[in-house]
Amino acid sequence: MEPALDARRHALLEAMGIDVWVRRDAVVAPAADAAPAGMPASGGDAVAELSALAREVAACTACPLAGTRTQTVFGVGAATARCLVIGEAPGAEEDRRGEPFVGRAGQLLNAMLAAIGLARESVYIANILKCQPPNNRDPQPAEVAACSSFLRRQIALVAPRVILAVGRVAAQNLLGVETPIGRMRGQDYVYAGTGIPVVVTYHPAYLLRSPGEKRKAWTDLQRAKRLLDAAGDA
Ligand code: URA
């Protein structure tokens, strides 16, 4: 793990009030490459921590969606991604396959990312909800609340340079506002408690229905690209 990323991830975890656990074995019998006793040993292992979080999500029964899902849809991508894409909730195809954005909207999302030079594999993709709402209805506030700590921890572990919120549900819930998405686009936002900029754009499913809006989405994507470029390589 690059030291700069490691430090940023720890700072984010702390800023967000998330406990950073020290592995008992790292304290009792430090391996040659383990963190010094008393120092967090977890930061260098975002992959393992994301896997542990995914197992926690898979066992979640905090809301009634646990009773209707086929499986949870945790997230996919590079644990050290510089760009984190956040959507709304799994649809039928995602519920079946266990991966976010794998249907038609996902194909458009991939193309949108490619337009600014980002391969799907190089970003991290997650949703506000980890379970499909029946009939793809909007997430209910209680469902969002039950799922929110999972997303918060995902964000802290990935420690991205930019968050791309796709669609009204993602943008409003992530930022805790009720502003219409058309007025959120083009505004400067940061994810609470962190300095991570959030770029708001339309959901690819909406763009499939309203292709005339793709030009605006392209403007938003260029904004995300500028922020990524400005953040440098780390
Ligand atoms: N729409 C979303 O918001 N997320 C998905 O994973 C799929 C479709």
mmCIF file of C-alpha atoms and ligand atoms in Angstrom:
data_model
loop_
_atom_site.group_PDB
_atom_site.id
_atom_site.type_symbol
_atom_site.label_atom_id
_atom_site.label_comp_id
_atom_site.label_asym_id
_atom_site.label_seq_id
_atom_site.Cartn_x
_atom_site.Cartn_y
_atom_site.Cartn_z
ATOM 1 C CA MET A 1 0.000 0.000 0.000
ATOM 2 C CA GLU A 2 1.339 3.449 -0.894
ATOM 3 C CA PRO A 3 2.028 5.375 2.322
ATOM 4 C CA ALA A 4 0.129 8.446 1.061
ATOM 5 C CA LEU A 5 -3.007 6.428 0.351
ATOM 6 C CA ASP A 6 -2.666 4.554 3.609
ATOM 7 C CA ALA A 7 -2.433 7.801 5.573
ATOM 8 C CA ARG A 8 -5.363 9.328 3.682
ATOM 9 C CA ARG A 9 -7.531 6.289 4.348
ATOM 10 C CA HIS A 10 -6.753 6.430 8.064
ATOM 11 C CA ALA A 11 -7.440 10.134 8.216
ATOM 12 C CA LEU A 12 -10.791 9.524 6.495
ATOM 13 C CA LEU A 13 -11.739 6.677 8.790
ATOM 14 C CA GLU A 14 -10.960 8.829 11.792
ATOM 15 C CA ALA A 15 -12.668 11.930 10.433
ATOM 16 C CA MET A 16 -15.780 9.880 9.784
ATOM 17 C CA GLY A 17 -15.790 8.514 13.322
ATOM 18 C CA ILE A 18 -15.093 4.954 12.199
ATOM 19 C CA ASP A 19 -13.043 2.847 14.587
ATOM 20 C CA VAL A 20 -9.748 1.654 13.199
ATOM 21 C CA TRP A 21 -9.037 -1.729 14.685
ATOM 22 C CA VAL A 22 -5.583 -2.928 15.575
ATOM 23 C CA ARG A 23 -5.130 -6.620 14.883
ATOM 24 C CA ARG A 24 -4.410 -8.470 18.094
ATOM 25 C CA ASP A 25 -1.697 -10.559 16.428
ATOM 26 C CA ALA A 26 0.003 -7.394 15.206
ATOM 27 C CA VAL A 27 0.369 -6.284 18.801
ATOM 28 C CA VAL A 28 1.156 -9.617 20.416
ATOM 29 C CA ALA A 29 3.510 -11.028 17.819
ATOM 30 C CA PRO A 30 4.335 -8.456 15.205
ATOM 31 C CA ALA A 31 5.377 -9.876 11.880
ATOM 32 C CA ALA A 32 8.356 -8.279 10.193
ATOM 33 C CA ASP A 33 6.115 -6.153 7.978
ATOM 34 C CA ALA A 34 3.340 -5.536 10.516
ATOM 35 C CA ALA A 35 2.454 -2.074 11.770
ATOM 36 C CA PRO A 36 4.202 -1.069 15.004
ATOM 37 C CA ALA A 37 2.242 -1.966 18.141
ATOM 38 C CA GLY A 38 -0.439 0.619 18.803
ATOM 39 C CA MET A 39 -0.552 1.732 15.188
ATOM 40 C CA PRO A 40 -3.459 0.703 12.991
ATOM 41 C CA ALA A 41 -2.567 -2.404 11.050
ATOM 42 C CA SER A 42 -5.609 -2.297 8.841
ATOM 43 C CA GLY A 43 -4.946 0.624 6.541
ATOM 44 C CA GLY A 44 -2.644 -1.322 4.290
ATOM 45 C CA ASP A 45 -5.274 -3.921 3.722
ATOM 46 C CA ALA A 46 -8.285 -2.225 2.249
ATOM 47 C CA VAL A 47 -8.979 -5.307 0.124
ATOM 48 C CA ALA A 48 -9.289 -7.527 3.194
ATOM 49 C CA GLU A 49 -11.372 -4.941 5.035
ATOM 50 C CA LEU A 50 -13.711 -4.524 2.082
ATOM 51 C CA SER A 51 -14.106 -8.314 1.933
ATOM 52 C CA ALA A 52 -14.939 -8.408 5.629
ATOM 53 C CA LEU A 53 -17.455 -5.607 5.146
ATOM 54 C CA ALA A 54 -18.973 -7.463 2.185
ATOM 55 C CA ARG A 55 -19.500 -10.509 4.415
ATOM 56 C CA GLU A 56 -21.192 -8.298 6.994
ATOM 57 C CA VAL A 57 -23.466 -6.872 4.300
ATOM 58 C CA ALA A 58 -24.289 -10.366 3.004
ATOM 59 C CA ALA A 59 -25.529 -11.318 6.477
ATOM 60 C CA CYS A 60 -27.523 -8.099 6.997
ATOM 61 C CA THR A 61 -31.175 -8.394 7.977
ATOM 62 C CA ALA A 62 -31.609 -4.815 9.181
ATOM 63 C CA CYS A 63 -34.521 -4.011 6.857
ATOM 64 C CA PRO A 64 -37.268 -5.951 5.063
ATOM 65 C CA LEU A 65 -35.333 -6.004 1.781
ATOM 66 C CA ALA A 66 -33.362 -8.886 3.288
ATOM 67 C CA GLY A 67 -36.496 -10.968 2.799
ATOM 68 C CA THR A 68 -36.953 -10.197 -0.892
ATOM 69 C CA ARG A 69 -33.402 -10.034 -2.265
ATOM 70 C CA THR A 70 -31.745 -12.892 -4.114
ATOM 71 C CA GLN A 71 -28.404 -11.706 -2.777
ATOM 72 C CA THR A 72 -26.744 -8.519 -1.596
ATOM 73 C CA VAL A 73 -24.898 -6.358 -4.098
ATOM 74 C CA PHE A 74 -21.946 -4.958 -2.208
ATOM 75 C CA GLY A 75 -19.801 -3.185 -4.786
ATOM 76 C CA VAL A 76 -17.111 -3.904 -7.315
ATOM 77 C CA GLY A 77 -13.835 -2.488 -8.476
ATOM 78 C CA ALA A 78 -10.394 -1.449 -7.382
ATOM 79 C CA ALA A 79 -10.021 -1.084 -3.610
ATOM 80 C CA THR A 80 -7.649 1.829 -4.220
ATOM 81 C CA ALA A 81 -9.773 3.456 -6.927
ATOM 82 C CA ARG A 82 -9.398 7.206 -7.323
ATOM 83 C CA CYS A 83 -12.967 7.489 -8.557
ATOM 84 C CA LEU A 84 -15.921 6.029 -6.659
ATOM 85 C CA VAL A 85 -19.218 5.822 -8.531
ATOM 86 C CA ILE A 86 -22.353 5.677 -6.406
ATOM 87 C CA GLY A 87 -25.728 4.685 -7.799
ATOM 88 C CA GLU A 88 -29.130 4.073 -6.292
ATOM 89 C CA ALA A 89 -29.823 0.394 -5.699
ATOM 90 C CA PRO A 90 -29.487 -2.932 -7.490
ATOM 91 C CA GLY A 91 -32.000 -3.724 -10.210
ATOM 92 C CA ALA A 92 -33.200 -7.179 -11.228
ATOM 93 C CA GLU A 93 -30.063 -8.069 -13.181
ATOM 94 C CA GLU A 94 -27.794 -6.859 -10.369
ATOM 95 C CA ASP A 95 -29.835 -8.805 -7.804
ATOM 96 C CA ARG A 96 -29.396 -11.917 -9.944
ATOM 97 C CA ARG A 97 -25.664 -11.469 -10.573
ATOM 98 C CA GLY A 98 -24.542 -9.831 -7.329
ATOM 99 C CA GLU A 99 -22.720 -6.978 -9.065
ATOM 100 C CA PRO A 100 -23.762 -3.330 -9.453
ATOM 101 C CA PHE A 101 -24.510 -1.784 -12.827
ATOM 102 C CA VAL A 102 -24.431 -4.882 -15.010
ATOM 103 C CA GLY A 103 -27.623 -4.227 -16.977
ATOM 104 C CA ARG A 104 -28.261 -1.733 -19.788
ATOM 105 C CA ALA A 105 -27.646 1.238 -17.501
ATOM 106 C CA GLY A 106 -24.368 -0.371 -16.528
ATOM 107 C CA GLN A 107 -23.276 -0.585 -20.138
ATOM 108 C CA LEU A 108 -23.935 3.105 -20.567
ATOM 109 C CA LEU A 109 -22.118 3.835 -17.300
ATOM 110 C CA ASN A 110 -19.092 1.940 -18.625
ATOM 111 C CA ALA A 111 -19.173 4.052 -21.793
ATOM 112 C CA MET A 112 -19.503 7.267 -19.771
ATOM 113 C CA LEU A 113 -16.449 6.329 -17.718
ATOM 114 C CA ALA A 114 -14.502 5.320 -20.812
ATOM 115 C CA ALA A 115 -15.233 8.765 -22.275
ATOM 116 C CA ILE A 116 -13.021 10.285 -19.575
ATOM 117 C CA GLY A 117 -10.412 7.551 -19.835
ATOM 118 C CA LEU A 118 -11.577 5.391 -16.937
ATOM 119 C CA ALA A 119 -11.944 1.626 -17.390
ATOM 120 C CA ARG A 120 -14.722 0.066 -15.291
ATOM 121 C CA GLU A 121 -12.062 -2.032 -13.525
ATOM 122 C CA SER A 122 -10.133 1.061 -12.444
ATOM 123 C CA VAL A 123 -13.001 2.668 -10.520
ATOM 124 C CA TYR A 124 -15.055 1.394 -7.594
ATOM 125 C CA ILE A 125 -18.826 1.099 -8.044
ATOM 126 C CA ALA A 126 -21.365 0.887 -5.228
ATOM 127 C CA ASN A 127 -24.948 1.832 -4.475
ATOM 128 C CA ILE A 128 -26.839 3.631 -1.715
ATOM 129 C CA LEU A 129 -28.742 0.370 -1.069
ATOM 130 C CA LYS A 130 -27.135 -3.063 -1.163
ATOM 131 C CA CYS A 131 -30.424 -4.878 -1.830
ATOM 132 C CA GLN A 132 -32.935 -4.558 -4.645
ATOM 133 C CA PRO A 133 -36.169 -2.799 -3.708
ATOM 134 C CA PRO A 134 -39.209 -4.748 -4.982
ATOM 135 C CA ASN A 135 -40.277 -3.664 -8.477
ATOM 136 C CA ASN A 136 -37.370 -1.214 -8.518
ATOM 137 C CA ARG A 137 -39.300 1.299 -6.445
ATOM 138 C CA ASP A 138 -37.418 4.195 -4.845
ATOM 139 C CA PRO A 139 -35.482 3.347 -1.687
ATOM 140 C CA GLN A 140 -37.400 4.215 1.471
ATOM 141 C CA PRO A 141 -35.778 6.435 4.117
ATOM 142 C CA ALA A 142 -35.631 3.563 6.637
ATOM 143 C CA GLU A 143 -33.842 1.362 4.089
ATOM 144 C CA VAL A 144 -31.340 4.099 3.310
ATOM 145 C CA ALA A 145 -30.734 4.622 7.025
ATOM 146 C CA ALA A 146 -30.213 0.893 7.598
ATOM 147 C CA CYS A 147 -27.642 0.752 4.786
ATOM 148 C CA SER A 148 -25.853 4.063 5.278
ATOM 149 C CA SER A 149 -23.051 2.904 7.554
ATOM 150 C CA PHE A 150 -22.028 0.282 4.996
ATOM 151 C CA LEU A 151 -21.569 2.924 2.321
ATOM 152 C CA ARG A 152 -19.819 5.261 4.741
ATOM 153 C CA ARG A 153 -17.300 2.550 5.551
ATOM 154 C CA GLN A 154 -16.847 1.665 1.888
ATOM 155 C CA ILE A 155 -16.062 5.293 1.113
ATOM 156 C CA ALA A 156 -13.541 5.502 3.949
ATOM 157 C CA LEU A 157 -11.809 2.284 2.888
ATOM 158 C CA VAL A 158 -11.571 3.141 -0.795
ATOM 159 C CA ALA A 159 -10.614 6.740 0.057
ATOM 160 C CA PRO A 160 -11.296 7.998 -3.458
ATOM 161 C CA ARG A 161 -10.201 11.375 -4.824
ATOM 162 C CA VAL A 162 -13.599 11.990 -6.417
ATOM 163 C CA ILE A 163 -17.088 10.589 -5.871
ATOM 164 C CA LEU A 164 -19.421 10.529 -8.869
ATOM 165 C CA ALA A 165 -23.039 10.416 -7.691
ATOM 166 C CA VAL A 166 -25.260 9.180 -10.494
ATOM 167 C CA GLY A 167 -28.913 10.083 -10.215
ATOM 168 C CA ARG A 168 -31.161 11.942 -7.819
ATOM 169 C CA VAL A 169 -31.427 9.211 -5.205
ATOM 170 C CA ALA A 170 -27.657 8.811 -4.924
ATOM 171 C CA ALA A 171 -26.947 12.533 -4.894
ATOM 172 C CA GLN A 172 -29.654 13.527 -2.422
ATOM 173 C CA ASN A 173 -28.936 10.733 0.033
ATOM 174 C CA LEU A 174 -25.181 11.072 -0.149
ATOM 175 C CA LEU A 175 -25.310 14.800 0.440
ATOM 176 C CA GLY A 176 -28.347 14.917 2.731
ATOM 177 C CA VAL A 177 -30.257 17.446 0.624
ATOM 178 C CA GLU A 178 -33.558 17.530 -1.240
ATOM 179 C CA THR A 179 -32.411 19.799 -4.043
ATOM 180 C CA PRO A 180 -33.634 18.672 -7.490
ATOM 181 C CA ILE A 181 -30.834 16.975 -9.401
ATOM 182 C CA GLY A 182 -30.961 19.535 -12.192
ATOM 183 C CA ARG A 183 -29.911 22.174 -9.652
ATOM 184 C CA MET A 184 -27.257 19.979 -8.027
ATOM 185 C CA ARG A 185 -25.367 19.440 -11.248
ATOM 186 C CA GLY A 186 -22.394 21.743 -11.662
ATOM 187 C CA GLN A 187 -22.293 22.653 -7.950
ATOM 188 C CA ASP A 188 -19.312 22.093 -5.658
ATOM 189 C CA TYR A 189 -20.069 19.493 -2.998
ATOM 190 C CA VAL A 190 -17.925 17.479 -0.622
ATOM 191 C CA TYR A 191 -18.846 14.313 1.212
ATOM 192 C CA ALA A 192 -19.512 15.261 4.849
ATOM 193 C CA GLY A 193 -16.586 14.971 7.213
ATOM 194 C CA THR A 194 -14.082 14.489 4.395
ATOM 195 C CA GLY A 195 -12.660 16.730 1.725
ATOM 196 C CA ILE A 196 -13.758 14.339 -1.013
ATOM 197 C CA PRO A 197 -15.451 16.260 -3.834
ATOM 198 C CA VAL A 198 -18.771 14.894 -5.049
ATOM 199 C CA VAL A 199 -19.760 15.412 -8.678
ATOM 200 C CA VAL A 200 -23.455 14.998 -9.389
ATOM 201 C CA THR A 201 -24.723 13.782 -12.720
ATOM 202 C CA TYR A 202 -27.729 12.068 -14.242
ATOM 203 C CA HIS A 203 -28.351 8.362 -13.807
ATOM 204 C CA PRO A 204 -27.490 6.326 -16.911
ATOM 205 C CA ALA A 205 -30.990 4.770 -16.841
ATOM 206 C CA TYR A 206 -32.418 8.300 -17.138
ATOM 207 C CA LEU A 207 -29.995 9.062 -19.977
ATOM 208 C CA LEU A 208 -31.224 5.957 -21.800
ATOM 209 C CA ARG A 209 -34.745 7.395 -21.606
ATOM 210 C CA SER A 210 -33.633 10.977 -22.317
ATOM 211 C CA PRO A 211 -30.645 10.841 -24.646
ATOM 212 C CA GLY A 212 -30.927 14.591 -25.210
ATOM 213 C CA GLU A 213 -29.496 15.062 -21.709
ATOM 214 C CA LYS A 214 -26.262 13.222 -22.497
ATOM 215 C CA ARG A 215 -24.554 16.479 -23.364
ATOM 216 C CA LYS A 216 -25.088 17.714 -19.795
ATOM 217 C CA ALA A 217 -23.759 14.435 -18.402
ATOM 218 C CA TRP A 218 -20.663 14.864 -20.550
ATOM 219 C CA THR A 219 -20.096 18.287 -18.948
ATOM 220 C CA ASP A 220 -20.386 16.652 -15.506
ATOM 221 C CA LEU A 221 -17.944 13.903 -16.437
ATOM 222 C CA GLN A 222 -15.429 16.465 -17.601
ATOM 223 C CA ARG A 223 -15.799 18.150 -14.237
ATOM 224 C CA ALA A 224 -14.987 14.846 -12.530
ATOM 225 C CA LYS A 225 -11.987 14.383 -14.812
ATOM 226 C CA ARG A 226 -10.672 17.860 -13.971
ATOM 227 C CA LEU A 227 -10.929 17.103 -10.254
ATOM 228 C CA LEU A 228 -9.127 13.794 -10.699
ATOM 229 C CA ASP A 229 -6.376 15.464 -12.697
ATOM 230 C CA ALA A 230 -6.056 18.201 -10.089
ATOM 231 C CA ALA A 231 -5.698 15.581 -7.342
ATOM 232 C CA GLY A 232 -2.537 14.261 -8.990
ATOM 233 C CA ASP A 233 -1.364 10.650 -8.955
ATOM 234 C CA ALA A 234 -1.600 9.777 -5.279
HETATM 235 N N1 URA B 1 -29.058 1.288 -11.117
HETATM 236 C C1 URA B 1 -28.377 1.626 -10.006
HETATM 237 O O1 URA B 1 -28.525 2.717 -9.477
HETATM 238 N N2 URA B 1 -27.513 0.734 -9.525
HETATM 239 C C2 URA B 1 -27.291 -0.437 -10.078
HETATM 240 O O2 URA B 1 -26.461 -1.195 -9.568
HETATM 241 C C3 URA B 1 -28.004 -0.761 -11.246
HETATM 242 C C4 URA B 1 -28.881 0.107 -11.752
#
